mmCIF file of C-alpha atoms in Angstrom:
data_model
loop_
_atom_site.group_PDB
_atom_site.id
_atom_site.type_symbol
_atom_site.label_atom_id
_atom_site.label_comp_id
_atom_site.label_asym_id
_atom_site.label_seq_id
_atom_site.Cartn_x
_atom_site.Cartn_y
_atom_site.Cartn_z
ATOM 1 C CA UNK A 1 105.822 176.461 82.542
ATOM 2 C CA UNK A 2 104.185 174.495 85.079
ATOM 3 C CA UNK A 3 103.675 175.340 88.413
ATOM 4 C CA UNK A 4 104.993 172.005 89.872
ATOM 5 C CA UNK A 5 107.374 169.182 89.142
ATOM 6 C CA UNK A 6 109.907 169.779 86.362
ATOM 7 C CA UNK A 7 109.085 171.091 83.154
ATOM 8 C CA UNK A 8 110.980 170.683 79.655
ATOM 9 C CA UNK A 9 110.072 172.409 76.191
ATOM 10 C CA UNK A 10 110.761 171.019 72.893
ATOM 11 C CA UNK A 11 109.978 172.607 69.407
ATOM 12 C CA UNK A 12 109.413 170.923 66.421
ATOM 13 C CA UNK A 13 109.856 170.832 63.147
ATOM 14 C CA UNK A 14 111.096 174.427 62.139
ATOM 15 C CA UNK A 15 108.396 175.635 65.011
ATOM 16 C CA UNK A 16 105.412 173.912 63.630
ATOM 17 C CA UNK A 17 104.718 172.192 66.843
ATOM 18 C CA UNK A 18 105.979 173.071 70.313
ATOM 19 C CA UNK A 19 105.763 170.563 73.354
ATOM 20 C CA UNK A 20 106.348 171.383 77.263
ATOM 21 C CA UNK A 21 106.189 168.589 79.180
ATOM 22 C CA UNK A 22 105.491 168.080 83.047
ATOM 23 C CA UNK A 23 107.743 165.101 84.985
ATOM 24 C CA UNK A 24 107.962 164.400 88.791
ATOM 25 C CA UNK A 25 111.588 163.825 89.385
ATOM 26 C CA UNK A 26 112.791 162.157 92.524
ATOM 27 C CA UNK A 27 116.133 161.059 93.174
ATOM 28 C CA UNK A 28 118.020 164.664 92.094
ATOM 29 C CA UNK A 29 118.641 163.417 88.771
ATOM 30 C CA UNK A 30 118.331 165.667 85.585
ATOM 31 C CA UNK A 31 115.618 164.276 83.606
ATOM 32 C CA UNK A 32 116.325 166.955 80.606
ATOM 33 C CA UNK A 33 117.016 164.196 77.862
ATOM 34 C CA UNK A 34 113.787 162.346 78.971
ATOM 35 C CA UNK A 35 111.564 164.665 78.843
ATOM 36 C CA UNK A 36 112.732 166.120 75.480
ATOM 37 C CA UNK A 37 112.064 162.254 74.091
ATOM 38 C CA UNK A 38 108.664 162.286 75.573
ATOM 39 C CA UNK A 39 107.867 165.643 73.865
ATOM 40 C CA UNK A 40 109.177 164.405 70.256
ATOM 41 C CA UNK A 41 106.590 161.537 71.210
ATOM 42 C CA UNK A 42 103.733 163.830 71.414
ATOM 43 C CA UNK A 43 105.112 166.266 68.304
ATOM 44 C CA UNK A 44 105.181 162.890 66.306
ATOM 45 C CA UNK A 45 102.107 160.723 67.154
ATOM 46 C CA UNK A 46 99.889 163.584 68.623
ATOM 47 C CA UNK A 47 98.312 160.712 70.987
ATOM 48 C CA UNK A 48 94.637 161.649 71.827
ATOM 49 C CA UNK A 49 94.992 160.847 76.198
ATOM 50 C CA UNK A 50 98.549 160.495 77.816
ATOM 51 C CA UNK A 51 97.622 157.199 79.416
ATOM 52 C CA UNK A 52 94.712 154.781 79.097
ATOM 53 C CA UNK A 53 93.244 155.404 82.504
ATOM 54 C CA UNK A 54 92.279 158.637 81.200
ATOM 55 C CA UNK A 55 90.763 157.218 78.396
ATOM 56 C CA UNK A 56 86.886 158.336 79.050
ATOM 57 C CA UNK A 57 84.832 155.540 79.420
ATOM 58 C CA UNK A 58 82.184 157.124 76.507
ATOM 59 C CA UNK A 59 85.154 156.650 74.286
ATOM 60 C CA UNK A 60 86.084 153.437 75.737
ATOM 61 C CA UNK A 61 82.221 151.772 74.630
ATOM 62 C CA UNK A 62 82.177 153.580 71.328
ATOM 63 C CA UNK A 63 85.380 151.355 70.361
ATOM 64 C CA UNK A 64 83.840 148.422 71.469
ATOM 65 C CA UNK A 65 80.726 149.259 69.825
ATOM 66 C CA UNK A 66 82.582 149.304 66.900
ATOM 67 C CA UNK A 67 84.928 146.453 67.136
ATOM 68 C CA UNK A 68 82.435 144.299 67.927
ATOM 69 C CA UNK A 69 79.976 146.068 65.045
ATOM 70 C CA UNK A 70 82.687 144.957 62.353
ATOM 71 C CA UNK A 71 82.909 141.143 63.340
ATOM 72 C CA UNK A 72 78.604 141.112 63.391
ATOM 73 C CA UNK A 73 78.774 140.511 59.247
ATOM 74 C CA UNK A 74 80.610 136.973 60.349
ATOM 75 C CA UNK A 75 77.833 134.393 60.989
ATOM 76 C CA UNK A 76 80.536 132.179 62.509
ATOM 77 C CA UNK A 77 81.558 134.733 65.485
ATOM 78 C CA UNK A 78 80.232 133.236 68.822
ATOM 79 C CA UNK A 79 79.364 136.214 71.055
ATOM 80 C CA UNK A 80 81.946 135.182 73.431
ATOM 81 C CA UNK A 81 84.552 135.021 70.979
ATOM 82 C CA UNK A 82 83.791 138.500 69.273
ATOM 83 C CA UNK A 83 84.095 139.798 73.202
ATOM 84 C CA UNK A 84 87.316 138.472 73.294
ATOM 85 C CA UNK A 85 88.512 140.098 70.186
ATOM 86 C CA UNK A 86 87.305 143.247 70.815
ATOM 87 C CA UNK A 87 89.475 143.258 73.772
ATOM 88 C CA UNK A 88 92.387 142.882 72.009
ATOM 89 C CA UNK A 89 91.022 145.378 69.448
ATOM 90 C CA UNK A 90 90.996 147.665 72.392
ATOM 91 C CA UNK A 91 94.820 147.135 73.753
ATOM 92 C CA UNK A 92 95.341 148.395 70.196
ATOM 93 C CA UNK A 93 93.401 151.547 70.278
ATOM 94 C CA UNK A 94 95.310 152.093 73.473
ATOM 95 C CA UNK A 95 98.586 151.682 72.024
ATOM 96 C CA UNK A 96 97.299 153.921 69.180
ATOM 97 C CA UNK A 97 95.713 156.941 71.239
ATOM 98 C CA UNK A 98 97.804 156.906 74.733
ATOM 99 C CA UNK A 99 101.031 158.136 74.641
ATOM 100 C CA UNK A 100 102.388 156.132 77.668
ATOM 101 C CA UNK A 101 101.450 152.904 76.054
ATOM 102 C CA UNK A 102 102.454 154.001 72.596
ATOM 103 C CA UNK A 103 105.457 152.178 71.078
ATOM 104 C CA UNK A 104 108.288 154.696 71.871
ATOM 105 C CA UNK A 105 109.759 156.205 68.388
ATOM 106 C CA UNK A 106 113.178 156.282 69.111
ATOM 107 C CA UNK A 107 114.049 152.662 68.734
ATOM 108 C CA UNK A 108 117.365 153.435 68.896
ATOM 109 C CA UNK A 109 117.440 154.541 72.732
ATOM 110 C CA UNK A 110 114.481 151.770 73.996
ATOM 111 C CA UNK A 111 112.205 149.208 72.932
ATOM 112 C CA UNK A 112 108.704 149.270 74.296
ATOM 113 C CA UNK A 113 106.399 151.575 75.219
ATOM 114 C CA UNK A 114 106.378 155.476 76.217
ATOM 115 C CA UNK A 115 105.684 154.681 79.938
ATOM 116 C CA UNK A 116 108.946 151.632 80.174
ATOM 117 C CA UNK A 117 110.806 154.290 78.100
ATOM 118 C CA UNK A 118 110.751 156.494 81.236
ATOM 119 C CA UNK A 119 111.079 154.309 83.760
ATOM 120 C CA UNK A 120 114.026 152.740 81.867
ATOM 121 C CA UNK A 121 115.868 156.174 81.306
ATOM 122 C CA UNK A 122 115.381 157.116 84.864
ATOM 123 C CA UNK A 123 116.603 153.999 86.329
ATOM 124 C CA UNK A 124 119.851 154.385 84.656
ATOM 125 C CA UNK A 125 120.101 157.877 85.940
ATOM 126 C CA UNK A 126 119.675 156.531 89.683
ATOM 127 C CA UNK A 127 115.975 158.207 90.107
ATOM 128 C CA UNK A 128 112.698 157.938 88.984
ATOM 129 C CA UNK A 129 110.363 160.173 86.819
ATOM 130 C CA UNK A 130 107.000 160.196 86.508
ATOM 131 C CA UNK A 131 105.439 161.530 83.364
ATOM 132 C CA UNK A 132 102.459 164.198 85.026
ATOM 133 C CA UNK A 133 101.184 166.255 82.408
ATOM 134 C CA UNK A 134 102.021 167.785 78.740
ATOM 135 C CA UNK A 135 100.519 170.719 76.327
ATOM 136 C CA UNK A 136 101.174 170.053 72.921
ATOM 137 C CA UNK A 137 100.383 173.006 70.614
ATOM 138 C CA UNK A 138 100.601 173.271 66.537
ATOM 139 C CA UNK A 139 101.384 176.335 64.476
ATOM 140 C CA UNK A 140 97.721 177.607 63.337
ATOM 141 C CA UNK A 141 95.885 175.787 65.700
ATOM 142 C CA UNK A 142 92.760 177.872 67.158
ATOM 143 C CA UNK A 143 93.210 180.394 64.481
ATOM 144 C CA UNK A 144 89.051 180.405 62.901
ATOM 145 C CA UNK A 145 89.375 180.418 58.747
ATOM 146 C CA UNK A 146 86.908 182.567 57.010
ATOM 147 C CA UNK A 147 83.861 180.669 55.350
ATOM 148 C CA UNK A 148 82.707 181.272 52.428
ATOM 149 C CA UNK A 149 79.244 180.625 51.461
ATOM 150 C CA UNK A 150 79.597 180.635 47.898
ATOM 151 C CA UNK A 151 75.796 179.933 47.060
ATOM 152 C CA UNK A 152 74.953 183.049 49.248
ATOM 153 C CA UNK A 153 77.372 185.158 47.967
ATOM 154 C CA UNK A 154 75.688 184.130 44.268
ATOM 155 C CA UNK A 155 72.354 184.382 45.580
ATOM 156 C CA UNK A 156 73.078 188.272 47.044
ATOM 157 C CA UNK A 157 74.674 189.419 43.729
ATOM 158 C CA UNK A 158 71.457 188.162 41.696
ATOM 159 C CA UNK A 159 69.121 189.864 43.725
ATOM 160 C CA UNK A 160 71.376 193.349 43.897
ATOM 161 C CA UNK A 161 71.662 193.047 39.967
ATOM 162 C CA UNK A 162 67.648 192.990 39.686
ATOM 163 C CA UNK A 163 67.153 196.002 41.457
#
């Protein structure tokens, strides 16, 4: 649990994922079902940053970098114009790798992103929530495999069968 705010768990998938969640509630509302959406977000999409401000700004020029990289085999491109694509390249990779501007999954309840989602939800509720913080882990995840140098192995078994 967190130390602060209000925190919800969700499990996933028969346990392979488990999700707790961190909201600031205001407004004494019970912002249970919320927060259990905004975990099956992260279980689902497994977004890289929860929102794009936290995006660091390494990652941020790499993307351009590359955006702008793939429209350099076009002649035509005016450097202004590949700027302005790579922009919108970029709103892309935000709504790709940040959960609060993903495109929220459960069409059914909201359509938009993860961040209106919440504000939406909360509104209707009579409060407001603010989404803080999450931990998303995976079944197996830090547990180190054994490598196997096969070549080595090979190489050790040749040299004990010569002695």
């Amino acid at each position: 649990r967190f130390a602060d705010n209000t925190s919800v768990a969700y499990v996933h998938a028969g346990g392979t994922h488990g999700v707790l969640v961190n909201l600031a509630v205001e407004g004494g509302i019970d912002a249970t079902e919320i927060g259990k959406n905004v975990a099956m977000q992260i279980a689902a999409m497994s977004p890289k940053y929860w929102d794009k401000s936290q995006v660091p700004q390494a990652d941020v020029d790499k993307e351009l970098a590359v955006q702008v990289a793939l429209m350099d085999n076009d002649p035509k491109m005016a450097a202004a114009v590949k700027e302005k694509i790579a922009a919108g390249k970029m709103a892309a990779f935000y709504k790709e790798s940040c959960l609060l501007q993903q495109e929220f999954v459960r069409s059914d309840l909201y359509k938009g992103d993860v961040a209106g989602y919440i504000a939406d939800a909360a509104k209707k509720l009579g409060g407001k929530v603010t989404f803080v913080d999450a931990v998303h882990y995976v079944k197996g995840e830090g547990i180190e495999k054994k490598a196997d140098d096969f070549a080595a192995e090979v190489a050790a078994q040749i040299a004990g069968a010569q002695k």
